[in-house]
């Protein structure tokens, strides 16, 4: 089973992806985590991505697409994967379709976590306070810029998946467990698991 988790920054994609990974043995693929690892290791990609991420903008499509193409080919993805933070643009969504069909893989569900903007800002502020390890892009000005970029570049891919009839909306403002149950209901109800 291959799933996309969509939603603005702070919607809870990472939390739900980890839950699905534990519960169903699917592999979480977080492009944000992959990029942060590149930055931490000081690779060529990391050096380029650092400033872009700190400003809340998106890393270029070709870089992200080739990272994903290489990642889904690894053996730990053979039981299925959860894309967390990808695709984020129309070209990425199209590239994903191509790479899935090349590998004869199916996209089983695209789950959108719907959360109000006020709650997103509050959540990211809490994440910063609770984690102790503040993410550079959790600065309030950068969060606003990340939200703007989401509305401009990522929200337009929703109709793409709506047309493909694989988009499911979940109220992301509930407690994490309730969100998880709502996702399970979708996957079970649609015969996905
Ligand atoms: P995230 O942890 O998913 O919020 O990602 C953190 C940052 O990494 C984003 O604000 C972007 O700068 C970059 N990033 C992550 N995934 C993508 C993607 N699919 N396309 C472009 N940039 C991305």
Tab-separated table of C-alpha atoms in Angstrom, residues 18-19 26 32 36 38 45 48 56 61 85 90 92 103-104 125 128 130 145 158 163 165 170 173-174 187:
chain	number	residue	atom	x	y	z
A	18	UNK	CA	5.082	7.291	12.056
A	19	UNK	CA	1.874	5.739	13.370
A	26	UNK	CA	4.895	0.863	5.642
A	32	UNK	CA	11.991	17.266	5.098
A	36	UNK	CA	17.758	17.899	7.116
A	38	UNK	CA	21.752	16.206	3.901
A	45	UNK	CA	22.472	19.006	-1.768
A	48	UNK	CA	22.204	24.285	-1.364
A	56	UNK	CA	10.593	28.650	4.113
A	61	UNK	CA	11.683	19.959	-8.082
A	85	UNK	CA	5.953	16.096	2.585
A	90	UNK	CA	2.327	20.043	-9.544
A	92	UNK	CA	6.376	16.746	-8.339
A	103	UNK	CA	7.660	0.622	-11.364
A	104	UNK	CA	4.098	-0.740	-11.795
A	125	UNK	CA	4.929	27.291	18.545
A	128	UNK	CA	9.270	24.521	19.322
A	130	UNK	CA	8.285	21.104	23.723
A	145	UNK	CA	6.262	32.126	4.675
A	158	UNK	CA	-5.430	18.908	-4.431
A	163	UNK	CA	-9.906	14.292	-10.211
A	165	UNK	CA	-10.676	10.165	-7.052
A	170	UNK	CA	-9.473	14.114	7.506
A	173	UNK	CA	-7.821	19.376	14.401
A	174	UNK	CA	-8.795	16.342	16.472
A	187	UNK	CA	-8.073	2.735	4.562
